[in-house]
XYZ file of C-alpha atoms in Angstrom:
402
model
C 15.143 -28.807 23.670
C 12.992 -28.708 20.354
C 12.318 -25.211 19.216
C 8.453 -25.806 19.001
C 8.473 -26.760 22.557
C 10.366 -23.860 23.872
C 7.920 -21.943 21.887
C 5.097 -23.672 23.832
C 6.457 -23.165 27.104
C 7.584 -19.379 26.634
C 3.528 -18.828 25.171
C 2.033 -20.671 27.824
C 3.883 -19.133 30.497
C 3.480 -15.459 29.255
C -0.085 -15.925 28.511
C -0.509 -17.462 32.376
C 1.528 -14.489 33.762
C -0.817 -11.974 31.722
C -4.239 -13.533 33.427
C -2.787 -13.201 36.601
C -1.624 -9.353 36.076
C -4.932 -8.727 34.478
C -6.971 -10.400 37.383
C -4.550 -8.192 40.047
C -5.013 -4.948 38.158
C -9.049 -5.546 38.016
C -8.945 -6.366 41.752
C -7.419 -2.904 42.563
C -9.758 -1.251 39.960
C -6.484 -0.778 37.284
C -6.649 -1.080 33.988
C -4.425 -4.123 32.784
C -2.683 -2.366 29.818
C 0.103 -0.556 31.913
C 0.782 -4.099 33.389
C 1.074 -6.166 29.961
C 3.374 -3.245 28.630
C 5.681 -3.516 32.019
C 5.863 -7.187 31.155
C 6.603 -6.576 27.665
C 9.607 -4.362 29.282
C 10.341 -7.231 31.485
C 10.922 -10.032 29.177
C 11.992 -7.821 25.749
C 15.097 -6.769 24.720
C 16.954 -5.550 27.338
C 15.010 -7.386 29.848
C 15.652 -9.256 32.579
C 14.368 -12.482 30.891
C 14.095 -11.979 27.240
C 11.827 -13.933 25.129
C 13.774 -15.771 21.795
C 11.631 -18.360 20.816
C 8.085 -16.806 20.686
C 9.205 -13.320 19.345
C 7.837 -13.880 15.440
C 5.007 -15.610 16.954
C 4.092 -12.674 19.546
C 4.590 -10.059 16.735
C 2.087 -11.658 14.271
C -0.539 -11.651 17.262
C -0.077 -8.385 18.156
C -1.134 -7.077 14.636
C -4.094 -9.452 14.568
C -5.022 -7.980 18.227
C -5.175 -4.273 16.513
C -7.190 -6.052 13.965
C -9.764 -7.376 16.426
C -9.872 -4.267 18.403
C -10.896 -2.344 15.800
C -13.342 -4.739 14.118
C -15.004 -4.846 17.362
C -15.370 -1.263 17.673
C -16.903 -0.869 14.343
C -19.542 -3.578 14.831
C -21.014 -1.248 17.773
C -21.726 1.195 14.727
C -23.952 1.013 11.801
C -22.663 2.911 8.419
C -25.006 5.573 8.740
C -24.189 6.303 12.160
C -20.529 6.644 10.969
C -21.366 9.252 8.214
C -23.198 11.259 10.499
C -20.519 11.169 13.087
C -17.903 12.117 10.470
C -19.624 14.844 9.182
C -20.344 16.443 12.625
C -16.546 15.598 13.763
C -15.172 17.014 10.875
C -14.211 20.452 12.604
C -13.082 18.494 15.570
C -10.790 16.128 13.010
C -9.248 19.565 12.013
C -8.969 20.962 15.320
C -7.103 17.655 16.435
C -4.568 18.241 13.750
C -4.070 21.661 14.496
C -3.674 21.214 18.470
C -1.573 17.948 18.317
C 0.546 17.665 15.157
C 1.810 20.880 15.282
C 3.332 20.677 19.059
C 5.514 17.881 17.968
C 6.566 19.440 14.894
C 7.689 22.341 16.534
C 9.171 20.231 19.595
C 11.739 18.836 16.719
C 12.360 22.428 15.355
C 13.166 23.092 18.929
C 15.534 19.943 19.492
C 17.331 21.294 16.101
C 16.298 18.413 14.157
C 15.417 18.868 10.147
C 12.194 18.889 8.639
C 12.072 15.549 7.742
C 12.006 14.535 11.592
C 9.716 17.248 12.294
C 7.242 15.492 9.729
C 7.263 12.517 11.676
C 7.248 13.776 14.815
C 4.055 15.381 14.279
C 2.579 12.717 13.281
C 3.712 10.869 16.185
C 2.268 13.080 18.686
C -1.139 13.742 16.620
C -2.769 10.055 16.511
C -4.358 8.363 19.513
C -4.061 4.595 19.929
C -7.412 3.136 18.760
C -5.867 -0.097 20.089
C -5.179 1.068 23.719
C -8.703 3.389 23.616
C -10.894 0.540 22.459
C -9.170 -1.468 25.308
C -10.102 1.325 27.837
C -13.905 2.108 26.591
C -14.327 -1.811 26.898
C -12.581 -2.234 30.246
C -14.727 0.856 31.726
C -18.006 -0.166 30.169
C -18.575 2.816 28.243
C -19.255 1.716 24.750
C -22.689 2.822 25.123
C -21.919 6.426 26.210
C -23.084 9.237 24.738
C -19.668 10.492 24.234
C -18.480 7.215 22.764
C -19.548 8.172 18.907
C -17.605 11.408 19.501
C -14.400 9.556 20.620
C -14.708 6.813 17.574
C -15.488 9.834 15.100
C -12.173 11.329 16.010
C -10.146 7.917 16.142
C -11.687 7.285 12.448
C -10.783 10.799 11.208
C -7.272 10.188 12.565
C -6.791 6.826 10.981
C -8.579 7.834 7.679
C -5.953 10.877 7.566
C -3.163 8.020 8.251
C -4.365 6.736 5.132
C -3.057 9.760 3.456
C -0.273 10.991 5.936
C 1.463 7.645 5.605
C 2.328 7.748 1.785
C 3.395 11.249 2.052
C 5.773 10.706 4.780
C 7.062 7.450 3.409
C 7.436 9.739 -0.096
C 9.393 12.526 1.951
C 11.571 10.141 3.955
C 12.718 7.970 0.839
C 13.080 11.172 -1.269
C 11.153 9.824 -4.084
C 9.858 13.205 -5.250
C 6.439 15.054 -5.282
C 5.064 12.790 -8.083
C 5.823 9.407 -6.251
C 4.348 11.055 -3.090
C 1.171 11.960 -5.090
C 0.511 8.596 -6.860
C 0.919 6.691 -3.565
C -1.307 9.075 -2.182
C -3.979 8.637 -5.113
C -3.925 4.927 -4.307
C -4.839 5.413 -0.888
C -7.502 7.720 -1.432
C -9.272 5.293 -4.178
C -9.092 2.825 -1.496
C -10.821 4.416 1.165
C -13.138 5.572 -0.886
C -14.162 2.169 -2.485
C -14.039 0.419 1.019
C -16.400 3.140 2.314
C -19.018 2.690 -0.620
C -18.965 -1.281 -0.268
C -19.497 -0.840 3.634
C -22.448 1.594 3.122
C -23.906 0.711 0.201
C -23.751 -3.253 0.065
C -23.133 -3.797 3.828
C -26.647 -5.467 4.547
C -25.930 -7.879 1.033
C -22.667 -8.914 2.982
C -24.597 -9.655 6.295
C -27.136 -12.112 4.542
C -24.372 -14.028 3.096
C -23.464 -14.835 6.555
C -25.884 -17.373 8.817
C -26.008 -16.972 12.641
C -27.530 -20.683 12.952
C -23.752 -21.894 12.115
C -21.437 -20.191 14.886
C -18.659 -22.037 13.738
C -19.167 -20.801 9.929
C -19.908 -17.131 11.178
C -16.902 -17.073 13.315
C -14.489 -18.157 10.637
C -16.465 -16.078 7.726
C -16.060 -12.949 9.614
C -12.702 -13.382 11.230
C -11.411 -14.278 7.519
C -13.367 -11.199 5.731
C -11.509 -8.842 8.695
C -8.053 -10.523 7.990
C -8.168 -10.531 4.544
C -9.605 -6.770 3.926
C -6.902 -5.646 6.661
C -4.666 -7.038 4.686
C -5.586 -5.696 1.467
C -5.792 -2.869 3.013
C -2.190 -2.768 4.357
C -0.856 -3.816 0.886
C -2.621 -0.684 -0.721
C -0.590 1.605 1.939
C -4.253 2.078 4.086
C -3.788 1.397 7.538
C -5.354 -2.157 8.417
C -6.975 -0.399 11.503
C -9.212 1.147 8.858
C -10.299 -1.633 7.027
C -10.650 -3.730 9.976
C -13.151 -0.851 11.188
C -14.785 -0.598 8.233
C -15.592 -4.504 8.064
C -17.193 -3.794 11.569
C -19.367 -1.165 9.985
C -20.670 -3.016 7.431
C -22.004 -6.358 9.237
C -25.379 -5.340 10.624
C -28.356 -6.860 12.480
C -28.165 -10.321 13.955
C -24.633 -11.147 12.484
C -23.072 -8.180 14.119
C -24.795 -9.085 17.447
C -23.445 -12.581 17.285
C -20.148 -11.734 15.962
C -19.415 -9.645 18.876
C -20.111 -12.474 21.152
C -17.815 -14.809 19.489
C -14.982 -12.400 18.784
C -15.025 -10.701 22.170
C -12.332 -13.990 24.116
C -10.287 -13.727 20.990
C -9.875 -10.029 21.036
C -9.144 -10.064 24.557
C -6.330 -12.803 23.861
C -4.918 -11.102 21.174
C -5.226 -7.469 22.659
C -3.033 -8.353 25.422
C -0.419 -9.689 23.082
C -0.453 -6.430 21.187
C 0.459 -4.712 24.354
C 3.183 -7.087 25.594
C 4.598 -6.877 22.128
C 4.894 -3.045 22.300
C 7.201 -3.683 25.611
C 9.136 -6.184 24.122
C 10.283 -4.385 21.177
C 11.644 -1.484 23.585
C 14.918 -1.578 24.788
C 14.936 0.143 28.754
C 18.623 1.265 28.270
C 17.798 3.430 25.394
C 15.157 5.833 27.170
C 16.977 7.210 30.142
C 18.703 9.822 27.946
C 15.521 11.318 26.386
C 12.912 10.696 29.199
C 12.417 13.976 30.385
C 12.015 15.612 26.998
C 9.758 12.941 26.202
C 8.225 13.718 29.742
C 7.397 17.525 28.710
C 6.060 16.445 25.220
C 3.702 13.890 26.728
C 2.236 16.486 29.446
C 1.877 18.872 26.616
C 0.115 16.789 24.040
C -1.791 14.798 26.351
C -3.259 18.453 27.500
C -4.156 19.354 23.739
C -5.661 15.940 23.521
C -7.921 16.754 26.701
C -8.735 19.783 25.141
C -9.748 18.304 21.565
C -12.095 15.393 22.910
C -13.553 18.221 25.301
C -14.296 20.502 22.822
C -15.396 18.074 20.377
C -17.736 16.424 22.790
C -19.055 19.970 24.071
C -19.963 20.615 20.071
C -22.118 17.422 20.272
C -23.905 18.855 23.037
C -22.622 16.583 25.844
C -22.785 17.120 29.556
C -19.478 17.981 31.123
C -18.901 14.611 32.983
C -18.968 13.272 29.413
C -16.787 16.049 27.813
C -14.316 15.220 30.694
C -14.595 11.171 29.731
C -13.916 12.111 25.905
C -11.016 13.992 26.403
C -9.256 11.811 28.768
C -9.683 8.945 26.791
C -7.916 10.267 23.822
C -4.759 10.872 25.687
C -2.665 7.505 24.730
C -0.778 7.171 21.587
C 0.133 3.885 20.273
C 0.363 1.718 17.353
C 0.344 4.334 14.492
C 2.955 6.378 16.423
C 5.024 3.147 16.706
C 4.719 2.780 12.685
C 5.565 6.194 12.049
C 9.002 5.845 14.115
C 9.822 2.839 12.606
C 9.489 4.494 8.992
C 11.999 7.152 10.578
C 14.354 4.784 11.695
C 14.191 2.864 8.624
C 15.332 5.789 6.475
C 18.072 6.692 9.226
C 16.718 10.431 9.611
C 17.402 11.024 13.329
C 19.033 8.281 15.735
C 17.562 9.959 18.941
C 14.180 9.810 17.525
C 13.309 6.039 17.879
C 14.339 6.214 21.715
C 11.999 9.513 22.394
C 9.325 8.000 20.552
C 9.277 4.973 22.397
C 9.780 6.843 25.559
C 6.824 8.908 24.433
C 4.586 6.524 23.353
C 5.229 4.501 26.765
C 4.195 7.374 28.793
C 1.155 8.237 27.076
C -0.407 4.409 27.130
C 0.557 4.001 31.005
C -0.837 7.712 31.983
C -4.017 7.264 29.664
C -6.014 4.630 31.346
C -5.185 5.795 34.526
C -6.291 9.276 33.445
C -9.276 7.765 31.815
C -10.929 6.970 35.229
C -10.700 10.308 36.455
C -14.118 11.462 35.362
C -15.717 8.560 36.917
C -14.671 10.477 40.528
C -17.177 12.686 41.887
C -14.065 14.888 43.567
C -12.696 15.521 40.105
C -15.729 16.467 38.275
C -16.587 18.721 41.273
C -12.967 20.381 40.990
C -13.449 20.951 37.501
C -16.510 22.441 38.143
C -15.635 24.640 40.862
C -12.662 25.812 38.624
C -15.019 26.513 35.603
C -17.599 28.409 37.988
C -14.681 30.558 39.081
C -13.547 31.723 35.495
C -17.173 33.024 34.568
C -17.787 36.895 34.897
C -20.003 37.697 37.884
C -22.667 40.268 36.984
C -23.375 43.019 39.232
C -26.781 43.639 40.222
C -28.746 46.399 38.664
C -29.307 49.623 40.733
C -32.701 49.828 42.020
C -34.808 52.866 41.071
C -35.419 55.357 43.354
Protein backbone atom coordinates (compact mmCIF):
# COMPACT_ATOMS: atom_id res chain seq x y z
CA UNK A 1 0.00 0.00 0.00
CA UNK A 2 1.27 3.48 -0.88
CA UNK A 3 2.67 5.58 1.98
CA UNK A 4 0.27 8.47 1.35
CA UNK A 5 -2.69 6.08 1.44
CA UNK A 6 -1.54 4.64 4.78
CA UNK A 7 -1.16 8.20 6.10
CA UNK A 8 -4.73 9.07 5.15
CA UNK A 9 -6.08 5.88 6.73
CA UNK A 10 -4.19 6.40 9.99
CA UNK A 11 -5.09 10.09 10.30
CA UNK A 12 -8.73 9.49 9.40
CA UNK A 13 -9.16 6.62 11.84
CA UNK A 14 -7.36 8.54 14.58
CA UNK A 15 -9.46 11.69 14.21
CA UNK A 16 -12.69 9.70 14.07
CA UNK A 17 -11.71 7.81 17.20
CA UNK A 18 -10.84 11.06 18.99
CA UNK A 19 -14.24 12.44 18.07
CA UNK A 20 -15.95 9.46 19.63
CA UNK A 21 -13.78 9.68 22.75
CA UNK A 22 -14.51 13.38 23.14
CA UNK A 23 -18.23 12.76 22.78
CA UNK A 24 -18.13 9.96 25.35
CA UNK A 25 -16.14 12.07 27.79
CA UNK A 26 -18.51 15.03 27.60
CA UNK A 27 -21.49 12.71 27.96
CA UNK A 28 -20.17 11.66 31.38
CA UNK A 29 -19.05 15.18 32.33
CA UNK A 30 -15.33 14.49 31.79
CA UNK A 31 -12.70 16.56 30.01
CA UNK A 32 -11.52 14.74 26.87
CA UNK A 33 -7.85 15.52 27.58
CA UNK A 34 -7.07 12.37 29.63
CA UNK A 35 -8.83 10.25 27.00
CA UNK A 36 -6.70 11.81 24.23
CA UNK A 37 -3.55 11.06 26.23
CA UNK A 38 -4.55 7.45 26.78
CA UNK A 39 -5.25 7.15 23.06
CA UNK A 40 -1.72 8.37 22.41
CA UNK A 41 -0.30 5.73 24.75
CA UNK A 42 -2.38 3.08 23.01
CA UNK A 43 -1.06 4.02 19.56
CA UNK A 44 2.45 5.15 20.56
CA UNK A 45 5.81 3.53 21.09
CA UNK A 46 5.28 0.32 23.01
CA UNK A 47 1.53 0.59 22.53
CA UNK A 48 -0.75 -2.07 21.13
CA UNK A 49 -1.20 -0.49 17.66
CA UNK A 50 1.76 1.82 16.87
CA UNK A 51 1.25 4.50 14.22
CA UNK A 52 4.20 4.69 11.83
CA UNK A 53 3.22 6.65 8.73
CA UNK A 54 1.57 9.59 10.50
CA UNK A 55 4.12 10.25 13.27
CA UNK A 56 5.76 13.27 11.58
CA UNK A 57 2.40 14.73 10.59
CA UNK A 58 1.10 14.41 14.15
CA UNK A 59 4.28 16.03 15.54
CA UNK A 60 3.78 19.14 13.36
CA UNK A 61 0.08 19.19 14.15
CA UNK A 62 0.85 19.07 17.87
CA UNK A 63 3.12 22.10 17.59
CA UNK A 64 0.41 24.01 15.72
CA UNK A 65 -2.07 22.95 18.40
CA UNK A 66 -0.08 24.61 21.19
CA UNK A 67 0.30 27.78 19.09
CA UNK A 68 -3.44 27.98 18.37
CA UNK A 69 -4.35 27.40 22.01
CA UNK A 70 -2.16 30.32 23.08
CA UNK A 71 -3.22 32.76 20.36
CA UNK A 72 -6.86 32.08 21.26
CA UNK A 73 -6.07 32.93 24.86
CA UNK A 74 -4.43 36.15 23.75
CA UNK A 75 -7.47 37.14 21.70
CA UNK A 76 -9.56 37.16 24.88
CA UNK A 77 -7.63 40.09 26.40
CA UNK A 78 -6.26 43.47 25.34
CA UNK A 79 -2.71 44.76 25.72
CA UNK A 80 -3.73 47.11 28.55
CA UNK A 81 -5.26 44.20 30.47
CA UNK A 82 -2.07 42.19 29.96
CA UNK A 83 0.18 44.92 31.35
CA UNK A 84 -2.13 45.55 34.30
CA UNK A 85 -2.37 41.86 35.13
CA UNK A 86 1.40 41.35 34.86
CA UNK A 87 2.04 44.21 37.26
CA UNK A 88 -0.47 42.94 39.78
CA UNK A 89 0.63 39.30 39.41
CA UNK A 90 4.40 39.86 39.65
CA UNK A 91 4.49 38.85 43.35
CA UNK A 92 2.46 35.75 42.49
CA UNK A 93 5.01 34.92 39.80
CA UNK A 94 7.85 35.03 42.33
CA UNK A 95 5.82 32.92 44.76
CA UNK A 96 5.06 30.49 41.93
CA UNK A 97 8.76 30.03 41.23
CA UNK A 98 9.66 29.48 44.88
CA UNK A 99 6.80 27.07 45.64
CA UNK A 100 7.12 24.95 42.50
CA UNK A 101 10.72 25.10 41.25
CA UNK A 102 12.43 24.48 44.58
CA UNK A 103 10.60 21.16 45.26
CA UNK A 104 11.81 19.80 41.92
CA UNK A 105 15.41 20.81 42.59
CA UNK A 106 15.36 19.39 46.12
CA UNK A 107 13.76 16.16 44.87
CA UNK A 108 16.61 15.69 42.39
CA UNK A 109 19.17 16.24 45.14
CA UNK A 110 17.42 13.65 47.33
CA UNK A 111 17.62 11.16 44.46
CA UNK A 112 21.39 11.73 44.32
CA UNK A 113 21.37 13.51 40.95
CA UNK A 114 23.83 16.27 40.05
CA UNK A 115 23.11 20.01 39.89
CA UNK A 116 22.38 19.93 36.14
CA UNK A 117 19.60 17.40 36.68
CA UNK A 118 18.35 19.49 39.63
CA UNK A 119 18.14 22.57 37.39
CA UNK A 120 16.18 20.60 34.78
CA UNK A 121 13.75 19.01 37.26
CA UNK A 122 13.15 22.44 38.82
CA UNK A 123 11.97 23.73 35.45
CA UNK A 124 9.79 20.66 34.88
CA UNK A 125 7.91 21.11 38.14
CA UNK A 126 7.76 24.91 37.90
CA UNK A 127 5.82 25.56 34.72
CA UNK A 128 2.14 24.72 34.25
CA UNK A 129 0.84 23.61 30.86
CA UNK A 130 -0.62 26.60 29.05
CA UNK A 131 -2.06 24.31 26.38
CA UNK A 132 -3.83 21.98 28.79
CA UNK A 133 -5.12 24.81 30.98
CA UNK A 134 -6.38 26.76 27.97
CA UNK A 135 -8.31 23.70 26.83
CA UNK A 136 -9.73 23.08 30.33
CA UNK A 137 -10.86 26.69 30.74
CA UNK A 138 -12.59 26.55 27.38
CA UNK A 139 -14.25 23.19 28.06
CA UNK A 140 -15.55 24.38 31.44
CA UNK A 141 -16.75 27.73 30.09
CA UNK A 142 -14.55 29.75 32.43
CA UNK A 143 -12.86 32.13 29.98
CA UNK A 144 -15.02 34.99 31.25
CA UNK A 145 -14.64 34.21 34.97
CA UNK A 146 -13.09 36.74 37.35
CA UNK A 147 -10.23 34.42 38.27
CA UNK A 148 -9.25 33.68 34.66
CA UNK A 149 -7.11 36.85 34.23
CA UNK A 150 -5.19 35.81 37.36
CA UNK A 151 -4.60 32.34 35.91
CA UNK A 152 -3.49 33.80 32.60
CA UNK A 153 -1.17 36.26 34.35
CA UNK A 154 0.59 33.42 36.16
CA UNK A 155 0.85 31.45 32.90
CA UNK A 156 2.21 34.42 30.95
CA UNK A 157 4.79 35.15 33.66
CA UNK A 158 5.85 31.50 33.52
CA UNK A 159 6.08 31.57 29.72
CA UNK A 160 8.09 34.79 29.79
CA UNK A 161 10.30 33.30 32.50
CA UNK A 162 10.91 30.33 30.21
CA UNK A 163 12.32 32.77 27.64
CA UNK A 164 15.08 33.39 30.19
CA UNK A 165 15.27 29.94 31.78
CA UNK A 166 15.63 27.91 28.56
CA UNK A 167 18.76 29.73 27.29
CA UNK A 168 20.39 29.36 30.70
CA UNK A 169 19.46 25.68 30.96
CA UNK A 170 20.67 25.01 27.42
CA UNK A 171 23.99 26.69 28.13
CA UNK A 172 24.50 24.81 31.41
CA UNK A 173 23.63 21.45 29.85
CA UNK A 174 25.89 22.10 26.87
CA UNK A 175 28.74 23.28 29.11
CA UNK A 176 29.34 26.42 27.02
CA UNK A 177 30.13 28.55 30.04
CA UNK A 178 28.72 31.70 31.57
CA UNK A 179 29.44 34.08 28.67
CA UNK A 180 27.71 31.84 26.14
CA UNK A 181 24.66 31.55 28.35
CA UNK A 182 24.50 35.31 28.94
CA UNK A 183 24.67 36.08 25.21
CA UNK A 184 21.81 33.70 24.49
CA UNK A 185 19.85 35.21 27.36
CA UNK A 186 20.42 38.74 26.04
CA UNK A 187 18.93 37.78 22.66
CA UNK A 188 15.87 36.32 24.38
CA UNK A 189 15.33 39.42 26.53
CA UNK A 190 15.56 41.81 23.56
CA UNK A 191 13.16 39.65 21.54
CA UNK A 192 10.52 39.52 24.29
CA UNK A 193 10.68 43.27 24.88
CA UNK A 194 10.45 44.02 21.16
CA UNK A 195 7.39 41.81 20.68
CA UNK A 196 5.73 43.32 23.76
CA UNK A 197 6.30 46.88 22.49
CA UNK A 198 4.89 46.04 19.06
CA UNK A 199 1.88 44.28 20.59
CA UNK A 200 1.05 47.11 22.98
CA UNK A 201 1.82 50.19 20.89
CA UNK A 202 1.01 49.06 17.36
CA UNK A 203 -1.67 46.43 17.92
CA UNK A 204 -4.42 48.71 16.61
CA UNK A 205 -2.43 49.45 13.45
CA UNK A 206 -1.92 45.75 12.81
CA UNK A 207 -5.64 45.09 13.24
CA UNK A 208 -6.54 47.83 10.72
CA UNK A 209 -4.54 46.05 8.02
CA UNK A 210 -6.96 43.11 8.26
CA UNK A 211 -10.53 43.30 7.01
CA UNK A 212 -13.38 41.42 8.63
CA UNK A 213 -15.40 41.67 5.41
CA UNK A 214 -13.38 38.90 3.77
CA UNK A 215 -13.41 35.87 6.11
CA UNK A 216 -11.04 33.83 3.97
CA UNK A 217 -8.40 36.57 3.83
CA UNK A 218 -8.81 37.25 7.56
CA UNK A 219 -8.34 33.59 8.47
CA UNK A 220 -5.23 33.26 6.32
CA UNK A 221 -3.78 36.54 7.60
CA UNK A 222 -4.28 35.81 11.30
CA UNK A 223 -3.13 32.20 11.04
CA UNK A 224 -0.12 33.12 8.91
CA UNK A 225 0.93 35.98 11.20
CA UNK A 226 0.59 33.75 14.27
CA UNK A 227 2.67 30.91 12.83
CA UNK A 228 5.29 33.36 11.51
CA UNK A 229 5.76 35.17 14.82
CA UNK A 230 5.76 31.89 16.75
CA UNK A 231 8.42 30.46 14.43
CA UNK A 232 10.62 33.55 14.68
CA UNK A 233 10.26 33.55 18.46
CA UNK A 234 11.30 29.89 18.65
CA UNK A 235 14.27 30.52 16.35
CA UNK A 236 15.42 33.33 18.66
CA UNK A 237 15.25 30.93 21.66
CA UNK A 238 11.99 32.46 22.89
CA UNK A 239 8.98 30.24 23.38
CA UNK A 240 6.67 30.04 20.37
CA UNK A 241 3.85 30.00 22.94
CA UNK A 242 4.85 33.51 24.08
CA UNK A 243 4.97 34.74 20.48
CA UNK A 244 1.54 33.30 19.68
CA UNK A 245 0.02 34.73 22.85
CA UNK A 246 1.35 38.21 22.07
CA UNK A 247 -0.07 38.05 18.54
CA UNK A 248 -3.49 37.43 20.08
CA UNK A 249 -2.94 40.36 22.44
CA UNK A 250 -1.97 42.63 19.53
CA UNK A 251 -5.21 42.00 17.62
CA UNK A 252 -8.23 43.90 18.86
CA UNK A 253 -11.78 44.98 18.04
CA UNK A 254 -13.82 43.25 15.34
CA UNK A 255 -10.72 41.50 14.00
CA UNK A 256 -10.18 39.70 17.32
CA UNK A 257 -13.88 38.77 17.56
CA UNK A 258 -14.11 37.29 14.06
CA UNK A 259 -10.70 35.61 14.34
CA UNK A 260 -11.87 33.85 17.50
CA UNK A 261 -14.91 32.45 15.72
CA UNK A 262 -12.92 31.22 12.73
CA UNK A 263 -9.95 29.77 14.61
CA UNK A 264 -12.01 27.87 17.20
CA UNK A 265 -12.56 24.73 15.05
CA UNK A 266 -8.88 24.66 14.04
CA UNK A 267 -7.86 25.05 17.68
CA UNK A 268 -10.03 22.12 18.76
CA UNK A 269 -8.65 19.91 15.98
CA UNK A 270 -4.96 20.60 16.54
CA UNK A 271 -5.27 20.73 20.34
CA UNK A 272 -6.56 17.15 20.26
CA UNK A 273 -3.59 16.21 18.05
CA UNK A 274 -1.23 17.82 20.57
CA UNK A 275 -2.49 15.70 23.45
CA UNK A 276 -2.37 12.54 21.35
CA UNK A 277 1.21 13.31 20.30
CA UNK A 278 2.27 13.64 23.91
CA UNK A 279 1.00 10.13 24.55
CA UNK A 280 2.54 8.83 21.31
CA UNK A 281 6.01 9.96 22.37
CA UNK A 282 5.85 7.96 25.61
CA UNK A 283 6.79 4.31 25.99
CA UNK A 284 4.64 2.84 28.80
CA UNK A 285 7.33 0.25 29.58
CA UNK A 286 9.76 2.93 30.82
CA UNK A 287 7.45 4.33 33.48
CA UNK A 288 6.80 1.58 36.12
CA UNK A 289 10.27 1.82 37.80
CA UNK A 290 9.84 5.58 38.40
CA UNK A 291 6.09 5.64 38.95
CA UNK A 292 6.13 5.96 42.75
CA UNK A 293 8.71 8.81 42.84
CA UNK A 294 6.81 10.57 40.06
CA UNK A 295 3.53 10.15 41.94
CA UNK A 296 5.00 11.59 45.13
CA UNK A 297 6.49 14.55 43.26
CA UNK A 298 3.22 15.12 41.42
CA UNK A 299 1.14 15.17 44.63
CA UNK A 300 3.56 17.58 46.30
CA UNK A 301 3.80 20.03 43.40
CA UNK A 302 0.08 19.92 42.62
CA UNK A 303 -0.51 21.05 46.20
CA UNK A 304 2.01 23.87 45.77
CA UNK A 305 0.31 24.93 42.54
CA UNK A 306 -3.06 25.03 44.28
CA UNK A 307 -1.49 27.26 46.93
CA UNK A 308 -0.01 29.50 44.22
CA UNK A 309 -3.32 30.03 42.45
CA UNK A 310 -5.24 30.41 45.70
CA UNK A 311 -2.93 33.09 47.06
CA UNK A 312 -2.74 34.96 43.73
CA UNK A 313 -6.54 35.04 43.45
CA UNK A 314 -6.92 36.11 47.08
CA UNK A 315 -4.51 38.98 46.46
CA UNK A 316 -6.71 40.04 43.53
CA UNK A 317 -9.75 40.18 45.82
CA UNK A 318 -11.50 37.11 44.42
CA UNK A 319 -13.88 35.10 46.61
CA UNK A 320 -13.24 31.56 47.86
CA UNK A 321 -14.80 29.64 44.90
CA UNK A 322 -12.68 31.63 42.44
CA UNK A 323 -9.54 31.07 44.50
CA UNK A 324 -10.13 27.33 44.47
CA UNK A 325 -10.81 27.33 40.73
CA UNK A 326 -7.60 29.29 40.11
CA UNK A 327 -5.47 26.97 42.22
CA UNK A 328 -6.88 23.71 40.88
CA UNK A 329 -6.70 24.89 37.25
CA UNK A 330 -2.94 25.49 37.48
CA UNK A 331 -2.00 21.90 38.44
CA UNK A 332 -1.29 20.32 34.99
CA UNK A 333 2.22 20.38 33.57
CA UNK A 334 2.76 19.75 29.87
CA UNK A 335 4.51 21.11 26.81
CA UNK A 336 7.29 23.13 28.49
CA UNK A 337 8.08 20.28 30.88
CA UNK A 338 8.45 17.93 27.93
CA UNK A 339 10.72 20.42 26.12
CA UNK A 340 12.93 20.83 29.20
CA UNK A 341 13.16 17.06 29.68
CA UNK A 342 14.07 16.72 26.01
CA UNK A 343 17.02 19.08 26.49
CA UNK A 344 18.28 16.91 29.33
CA UNK A 345 17.88 13.71 27.32
CA UNK A 346 19.81 15.21 24.39
CA UNK A 347 22.68 16.15 26.68
CA UNK A 348 22.72 12.77 28.46
CA UNK A 349 22.43 14.19 31.96
CA UNK A 350 20.49 11.51 33.88
CA UNK A 351 19.03 8.37 32.27
CA UNK A 352 16.11 8.13 34.72
CA UNK A 353 15.10 11.77 34.22
CA UNK A 354 13.15 11.23 30.97
CA UNK A 355 10.82 8.44 32.21
CA UNK A 356 10.35 10.24 35.53
CA UNK A 357 9.40 13.46 33.75
CA UNK A 358 7.06 11.60 31.41
CA UNK A 359 5.26 9.81 34.23
CA UNK A 360 5.11 13.03 36.26
CA UNK A 361 3.62 15.06 33.41
CA UNK A 362 1.11 12.33 32.57
CA UNK A 363 -0.07 12.15 36.19
CA UNK A 364 -0.58 15.91 36.39
CA UNK A 365 -2.16 16.17 32.94
CA UNK A 366 -4.62 13.35 33.68
CA UNK A 367 -5.45 14.51 37.22
CA UNK A 368 -5.39 18.25 36.53
CA UNK A 369 -8.53 18.51 34.38
CA UNK A 370 -10.39 16.31 36.86
CA UNK A 371 -9.24 18.41 39.82
CA UNK A 372 -10.28 21.59 38.01
CA UNK A 373 -13.90 20.44 38.23
CA UNK A 374 -13.83 20.04 42.01
CA UNK A 375 -14.41 23.74 42.65
CA UNK A 376 -17.72 23.52 40.78
CA UNK A 377 -19.16 21.06 43.29
CA UNK A 378 -21.00 22.58 46.27
CA UNK A 379 -19.91 19.77 48.64
CA UNK A 380 -16.24 20.58 47.97
CA UNK A 381 -16.67 24.32 48.55
CA UNK A 382 -18.63 23.66 51.75
CA UNK A 383 -15.91 21.29 52.96
CA UNK A 384 -13.23 23.92 52.43
CA UNK A 385 -15.34 26.57 54.18
CA UNK A 386 -15.85 24.32 57.20
CA UNK A 387 -12.15 23.53 57.41
CA UNK A 388 -11.24 27.22 57.20
CA UNK A 389 -13.86 28.17 59.76
CA UNK A 390 -12.55 25.50 62.14
CA UNK A 391 -9.05 26.98 61.96
CA UNK A 392 -10.16 30.53 62.80
CA UNK A 393 -9.54 31.44 66.45
CA UNK A 394 -12.72 31.79 68.39
CA UNK A 395 -13.08 35.01 70.35
CA UNK A 396 -14.22 34.67 73.95
CA UNK A 397 -17.03 36.97 75.04
CA UNK A 398 -16.00 39.88 77.23
CA UNK A 399 -16.96 39.52 80.91
CA UNK A 400 -19.99 41.56 81.76
CA UNK A 401 -19.52 44.50 84.10
CA UNK A 402 -21.21 44.06 87.45
